[in-house]
CSV table of C-alpha atoms and ligand atoms in Angstrom, one decimal:
chain,number,residue,atom,x,y,z
R,1,MET,CA,-43.1,-38.3,102.4
R,2,PRO,CA,-43.6,-39.7,106.0
R,3,THR,CA,-43.0,-43.4,106.5
R,4,ALA,CA,-45.0,-46.0,108.5
R,5,LEU,CA,-43.9,-49.4,109.4
R,6,ILE,CA,-46.5,-52.1,109.1
R,7,ARG,CA,-46.6,-55.9,109.5
R,8,ARG,CA,-48.8,-58.3,107.7
R,9,PRO,CA,-51.1,-60.4,110.0
R,10,SER,CA,-50.0,-63.8,111.0
R,11,PRO,CA,-52.2,-66.7,109.9
R,12,ARG,CA,-52.5,-67.4,113.6
R,13,LEU,CA,-54.0,-64.0,114.3
R,14,ALA,CA,-57.2,-65.5,115.8
R,15,GLU,CA,-55.1,-66.9,118.7
R,16,GLY,CA,-53.9,-63.4,119.7
R,17,LEU,CA,-54.0,-62.4,123.4
R,18,VAL,CA,-57.2,-61.1,125.0
R,19,THR,CA,-56.9,-59.7,128.5
R,20,HIS,CA,-59.7,-57.2,129.3
R,21,ILE,CA,-62.5,-58.3,126.9
R,22,GLU,CA,-64.3,-61.5,126.2
R,23,ARG,CA,-62.8,-63.6,123.3
R,24,THR,CA,-65.0,-63.6,120.2
R,25,PRO,CA,-64.1,-65.5,117.0
R,26,VAL,CA,-61.9,-63.6,114.5
R,27,ASP,CA,-62.7,-63.8,110.8
R,28,LEU,CA,-59.2,-64.2,109.3
R,29,ALA,CA,-60.1,-63.4,105.7
R,30,LEU,CA,-61.9,-60.3,106.8
R,31,ALA,CA,-59.0,-59.3,109.0
R,32,PHE,CA,-56.6,-59.5,106.0
R,33,ASP,CA,-59.0,-57.4,104.0
R,34,GLN,CA,-59.3,-54.8,106.8
R,35,TRP,CA,-55.5,-54.7,107.2
R,36,GLN,CA,-55.1,-54.1,103.4
R,37,ARG,CA,-57.6,-51.2,103.6
R,38,TYR,CA,-55.8,-49.8,106.6
R,39,VAL,CA,-52.6,-49.8,104.6
R,40,ASP,CA,-54.4,-48.3,101.6
R,41,ALA,CA,-55.7,-45.5,103.8
R,42,LEU,CA,-52.1,-44.7,104.8
R,43,HIS,CA,-51.1,-44.6,101.1
R,44,ASP,CA,-54.1,-42.5,100.1
R,45,THR,CA,-53.2,-39.9,102.6
R,46,GLY,CA,-49.6,-39.6,101.5
R,47,TRP,CA,-47.7,-42.1,103.6
R,48,HIS,CA,-45.1,-44.5,102.4
R,49,THR,CA,-45.1,-47.9,104.1
R,50,VAL,CA,-42.3,-50.3,104.9
R,51,GLU,CA,-43.2,-53.9,105.8
R,52,VAL,CA,-41.5,-55.5,108.8
R,53,PRO,CA,-41.0,-59.1,107.7
R,54,PRO,CA,-44.0,-61.2,108.9
R,55,ILE,CA,-43.6,-63.6,111.8
R,56,ASP,CA,-46.2,-66.2,111.4
R,57,GLU,CA,-45.6,-67.9,114.7
R,58,CYS,CA,-46.6,-64.8,116.7
R,59,PRO,CA,-50.4,-64.2,116.5
R,60,ASP,CA,-50.2,-60.6,117.7
R,61,SER,CA,-47.4,-59.5,115.4
R,62,VAL,CA,-49.6,-57.3,113.3
R,63,PHE,CA,-49.7,-54.9,116.3
R,64,VAL,CA,-46.3,-53.7,115.3
R,65,GLU,CA,-46.6,-50.4,117.3
R,66,ASP,CA,-45.8,-52.4,120.4
R,67,THR,CA,-42.3,-53.3,119.2
R,68,MET,CA,-40.7,-49.9,119.5
R,69,VAL,CA,-40.9,-46.2,120.4
R,70,VAL,CA,-39.3,-43.8,117.9
R,71,TYR,CA,-38.4,-40.2,118.6
R,72,GLY,CA,-36.0,-38.0,116.8
R,73,ASP,CA,-33.3,-40.3,115.3
R,74,LEU,CA,-33.6,-42.9,118.1
R,75,ALA,CA,-35.7,-46.1,118.1
R,76,VAL,CA,-36.1,-47.7,121.6
R,77,ILE,CA,-36.8,-51.4,121.0
R,78,ALA,CA,-39.4,-52.6,123.4
R,79,ARG,CA,-39.3,-55.7,125.5
R,80,ALA,CA,-42.8,-57.1,125.4
R,81,GLY,CA,-44.7,-57.4,128.7
R,82,ALA,CA,-46.2,-60.6,127.4
R,83,ASP,CA,-43.7,-63.4,126.9
R,84,GLU,CA,-45.6,-64.7,123.9
R,85,ARG,CA,-44.8,-61.4,122.1
R,86,ARG,CA,-41.0,-61.1,122.8
R,87,ALA,CA,-39.9,-62.7,119.5
R,88,GLU,CA,-41.6,-59.9,117.5
R,89,ALA,CA,-38.9,-57.3,118.3
R,90,ALA,CA,-35.9,-58.6,116.4
R,91,ALA,CA,-37.1,-58.1,112.8
R,92,ALA,CA,-38.8,-54.8,113.8
R,93,GLU,CA,-35.4,-53.6,115.1
R,94,GLU,CA,-33.6,-54.6,111.8
R,95,THR,CA,-36.3,-52.8,109.8
R,96,VAL,CA,-36.1,-49.5,111.7
R,97,ALA,CA,-32.3,-49.6,111.8
R,98,ALA,CA,-32.4,-50.0,108.0
R,99,GLN,CA,-34.4,-46.7,107.9
R,100,GLY,CA,-31.4,-45.0,109.6
R,101,TYR,CA,-32.5,-44.9,113.2
R,102,ARG,CA,-30.1,-45.4,116.1
R,103,ILE,CA,-31.1,-48.3,118.4
R,104,VAL,CA,-31.4,-48.6,122.2
R,105,ARG,CA,-33.0,-51.7,123.7
R,106,ILE,CA,-35.2,-52.2,126.8
R,107,ASP,CA,-33.4,-54.9,128.8
R,108,GLU,CA,-34.4,-57.3,131.5
R,109,PRO,CA,-36.0,-56.7,134.1
R,110,GLY,CA,-37.6,-53.9,132.1
R,111,THR,CA,-40.7,-54.5,130.1
R,112,LEU,CA,-42.4,-52.0,127.8
R,113,ASP,CA,-45.0,-52.2,125.0
R,114,GLY,CA,-45.1,-49.4,122.4
R,115,GLY,CA,-48.9,-49.2,122.9
R,116,ASP,CA,-48.2,-47.8,126.4
R,117,VAL,CA,-46.4,-44.8,125.0
R,118,LEU,CA,-48.1,-41.5,124.0
R,119,LYS,CA,-45.9,-38.8,122.5
R,120,ILE,CA,-47.0,-35.2,122.5
R,121,GLY,CA,-44.2,-32.9,121.3
R,122,SER,CA,-41.3,-33.5,123.5
R,123,THR,CA,-43.4,-35.0,126.3
R,124,ILE,CA,-43.9,-38.7,126.5
R,125,TYR,CA,-46.5,-40.3,128.7
R,126,VAL,CA,-46.0,-43.9,129.5
R,127,GLY,CA,-48.6,-46.1,131.0
R,128,GLN,CA,-47.5,-48.3,133.8
R,129,GLY,CA,-49.7,-51.4,134.1
R,130,GLY,CA,-50.1,-54.9,132.9
R,131,ARG,CA,-47.4,-54.7,130.2
R,132,THR,CA,-45.0,-51.9,131.0
R,133,ASN,CA,-43.1,-51.8,134.3
R,134,ALA,CA,-41.2,-49.2,136.3
R,135,ALA,CA,-37.8,-50.5,135.1
R,136,GLY,CA,-38.9,-50.3,131.4
R,137,ILE,CA,-40.1,-46.7,132.0
R,138,GLN,CA,-36.8,-45.7,133.6
R,139,GLN,CA,-34.8,-47.2,130.7
R,140,LEU,CA,-37.0,-45.3,128.2
R,141,ARG,CA,-36.4,-42.1,130.2
R,142,ASP,CA,-32.7,-42.7,130.1
R,143,GLY,CA,-32.7,-43.5,126.4
R,144,PHE,CA,-34.6,-40.3,125.4
R,145,ALA,CA,-33.1,-37.9,128.0
R,146,PRO,CA,-30.2,-36.8,125.7
R,147,LEU,CA,-32.9,-35.7,123.2
R,148,GLY,CA,-34.5,-33.4,125.7
R,149,VAL,CA,-37.6,-35.6,126.2
R,150,ASP,CA,-39.7,-35.5,129.4
R,151,VAL,CA,-41.0,-39.0,130.3
R,152,HIS,CA,-44.0,-39.1,132.6
R,153,ALA,CA,-45.4,-42.3,134.0
R,154,VAL,CA,-49.2,-42.6,134.3
R,155,PRO,CA,-51.3,-45.5,135.7
R,156,VAL,CA,-53.1,-47.9,133.4
R,157,ARG,CA,-55.3,-50.4,135.2
R,158,LYS,CA,-58.6,-50.5,133.3
R,159,VAL,CA,-57.4,-51.3,129.8
R,160,LEU,CA,-54.5,-53.1,128.0
R,161,HIS,CA,-52.3,-50.2,127.0
R,162,LEU,CA,-52.2,-46.4,127.7
R,163,LYS,CA,-53.2,-45.9,124.0
R,164,SER,CA,-56.2,-48.2,124.5
R,165,ALA,CA,-57.5,-45.3,126.8
R,166,VAL,CA,-56.1,-42.1,125.3
R,167,THR,CA,-54.3,-40.6,122.3
R,168,ALA,CA,-53.9,-36.9,121.4
R,169,LEU,CA,-55.1,-34.5,118.7
R,170,PRO,CA,-52.7,-32.4,116.7
R,171,ASP,CA,-53.0,-29.5,119.1
R,172,GLY,CA,-51.9,-31.8,122.0
R,173,THR,CA,-55.3,-32.3,123.6
R,174,VAL,CA,-55.5,-35.7,125.0
R,175,VAL,CA,-58.7,-37.5,124.0
R,176,GLY,CA,-60.2,-40.4,126.0
R,177,TYR,CA,-63.3,-42.3,126.9
R,178,GLU,CA,-63.5,-41.3,130.5
R,179,PRO,CA,-64.8,-44.6,132.1
R,180,LEU,CA,-61.5,-46.2,130.9
R,181,VAL,CA,-59.1,-43.4,131.8
R,182,ASP,CA,-57.4,-44.0,135.2
R,183,ASP,CA,-56.4,-40.4,135.7
R,184,PRO,CA,-57.6,-37.7,133.3
R,185,ALA,CA,-55.9,-35.1,135.5
R,186,ALA,CA,-52.5,-36.5,134.6
R,187,PHE,CA,-52.7,-34.7,131.3
R,188,ASP,CA,-52.4,-30.9,130.7
R,189,ALA,CA,-55.5,-30.8,128.5
R,190,PHE,CA,-58.1,-33.6,128.4
R,191,ARG,CA,-61.3,-33.9,126.3
R,192,SER,CA,-63.7,-36.8,126.7
R,193,VAL,CA,-65.1,-38.6,123.7
R,194,PRO,CA,-68.4,-40.6,123.6
R,195,GLU,CA,-67.0,-44.0,122.5
R,196,GLU,CA,-64.1,-46.2,123.6
R,197,ALA,CA,-62.7,-46.4,120.0
R,198,GLY,CA,-63.1,-42.6,119.7
R,199,ALA,CA,-60.1,-42.4,122.0
R,200,HIS,CA,-57.9,-43.8,119.3
R,201,VAL,CA,-56.6,-41.5,116.6
R,202,VAL,CA,-53.6,-41.7,114.3
R,203,LEU,CA,-52.5,-38.2,113.2
R,204,LEU,CA,-52.2,-38.5,109.4
R,205,ASP,CA,-51.3,-34.8,109.0
R,206,ASP,CA,-52.3,-31.5,110.6
R,207,ASP,CA,-56.0,-32.0,110.1
R,208,ARG,CA,-56.7,-35.6,109.1
R,209,LEU,CA,-57.2,-38.3,111.8
R,210,LEU,CA,-57.3,-42.0,111.1
R,211,MET,CA,-60.1,-43.5,113.1
R,212,ALA,CA,-62.0,-46.8,113.5
R,213,ALA,CA,-65.5,-47.1,112.1
R,214,SER,CA,-66.7,-48.1,115.5
R,215,ALA,CA,-66.6,-44.5,116.8
R,216,PRO,CA,-69.0,-42.5,114.6
R,217,LYS,CA,-70.1,-40.1,117.3
R,218,SER,CA,-66.5,-39.3,118.1
R,219,ALA,CA,-65.7,-38.8,114.4
R,220,GLU,CA,-68.6,-36.2,114.4
R,221,LEU,CA,-67.1,-34.5,117.4
R,222,PHE,CA,-63.7,-34.2,115.8
R,223,GLU,CA,-65.3,-32.9,112.6
R,224,SER,CA,-67.0,-30.2,114.6
R,225,LEU,CA,-63.6,-29.2,115.9
R,226,GLY,CA,-62.3,-28.8,112.4
R,227,TYR,CA,-60.5,-32.2,111.8
R,228,ARG,CA,-61.2,-34.6,109.0
R,229,PRO,CA,-61.7,-38.2,110.1
R,230,VAL,CA,-60.5,-40.9,107.7
R,231,VAL,CA,-62.4,-44.0,108.8
R,232,VAL,CA,-61.4,-47.6,108.5
R,233,ASP,CA,-63.2,-50.7,109.8
R,234,ILE,CA,-60.9,-52.7,112.0
R,235,SER,CA,-63.5,-54.9,113.8
R,236,GLU,CA,-61.4,-58.1,113.6
R,237,PHE,CA,-58.4,-56.4,115.3
R,238,GLU,CA,-60.7,-54.8,117.9
R,239,LYS,CA,-61.7,-58.3,119.0
R,240,LEU,CA,-58.1,-58.7,120.1
R,241,GLU,CA,-57.9,-55.4,121.9
R,242,GLY,CA,-56.2,-53.7,118.9
R,243,CYS,CA,-56.9,-50.2,117.6
R,244,VAL,CA,-55.8,-48.0,114.8
R,245,THR,CA,-52.6,-46.9,116.4
R,246,CYS,CA,-51.4,-50.5,117.0
R,247,LEU,CA,-51.2,-51.4,113.3
R,248,SER,CA,-48.3,-49.2,112.4
R,249,VAL,CA,-45.3,-47.3,113.7
R,250,ARG,CA,-45.2,-43.8,112.3
R,251,LEU,CA,-41.7,-42.5,111.5
R,252,ARG,CA,-42.1,-38.7,111.4
R,253,ARG,CA,-38.5,-37.5,111.1
X,301,LIG,C1,-52.7,-49.4,121.7
X,301,LIG,N1,-52.8,-50.9,121.6
X,301,LIG,C2,-54.0,-51.4,122.1
X,301,LIG,C3,-51.7,-51.6,121.1
X,301,LIG,N2,-50.7,-51.0,120.8
X,301,LIG,N3,-51.6,-53.0,121.0
X,301,LIG,C4,-52.7,-53.9,121.1
X,301,LIG,C5,-52.2,-55.3,121.2
X,301,LIG,C6,-53.2,-56.3,121.3
X,301,LIG,C7,-52.7,-57.7,121.5
X,301,LIG,N4,-53.8,-58.7,121.4
X,301,LIG,C8,-52.1,-57.9,122.9
X,301,LIG,O1,-52.7,-58.3,123.8
X,301,LIG,O2,-50.9,-57.7,123.0
C-alpha cells in the first residue's frame, strides 16, 4: 500500500503566506473539514497516511509537500524559501527518516520548496523563482545524481511554485494553464488545461487523479482522455495559494 505524509492544519492557518493573489478570509472550521475529506480521499483510494506531528506556530505547515523531495530511497529535506516556513522541516525529516528513507539536507545558501519540484520518471524539473534558488537546485542535483536522476531548472515567475503552474499525467504529459506557465516548451510534452486548478493533479494510481473541485472543465478533459478524476473541495487552501499536491508527500517506493 503506498504511503502519503500529511500534516494537520495549524490553528493559525488563516495567517498563511499569500504572494501572488489577494488575501481573502479563510474559514478555519471549513478548512479542517476539507483537510479531513482530502485525507479520506487518499484512504478511499488505497493510500495509507502517516501524520507529520503538527506545528501550530507555522500557519503554512499543512502544505507539507514543501518540506522535502523524495525519490528512490532518498529524501532531500528542503530549506524553505520563506523564512517563516523554515521551522517546518525538522519534524518532517524525522517522520520520513522513520519510514526508512536516507536523508540529505539543502543547506545555506540554498533554498528549495518541494512545491517547485515536479518528478516525471527519472527526470526532475525544478522551478527557479521566488522560493527556490540556483544553489538549492544544484544541491538537489548533487543529491539525486547517484540515483541516475536528471534535474532540469525551469523558470517560475508568474506563480508561487512550479507545481502551481504544472503537474504531469501518468503518461508523463505535463499539464498546465498556459497563461501561468512561463515556458511550456521546457517540457517534452505539454497539454493546456482550461482552468488554473486543472493544472494540479495528484496521481493516485495509473488512472485516478486527485483534483480540486474548482476545475470541473479540466476534470472533464481528463475524463475524455480515459482518466478518472477524484474530486475534493480545497477552497480554503486555495485562498493561501495551496493546491491538491501541497497537502501531502507521496512515498511511492
Ligand atoms: C504547489 N504548491 C502551491 C505548494 N506546494 N505549496 C503551497 C504553499 C502555500 C503557502 N501559503 C506559501 O506561500 O508557502
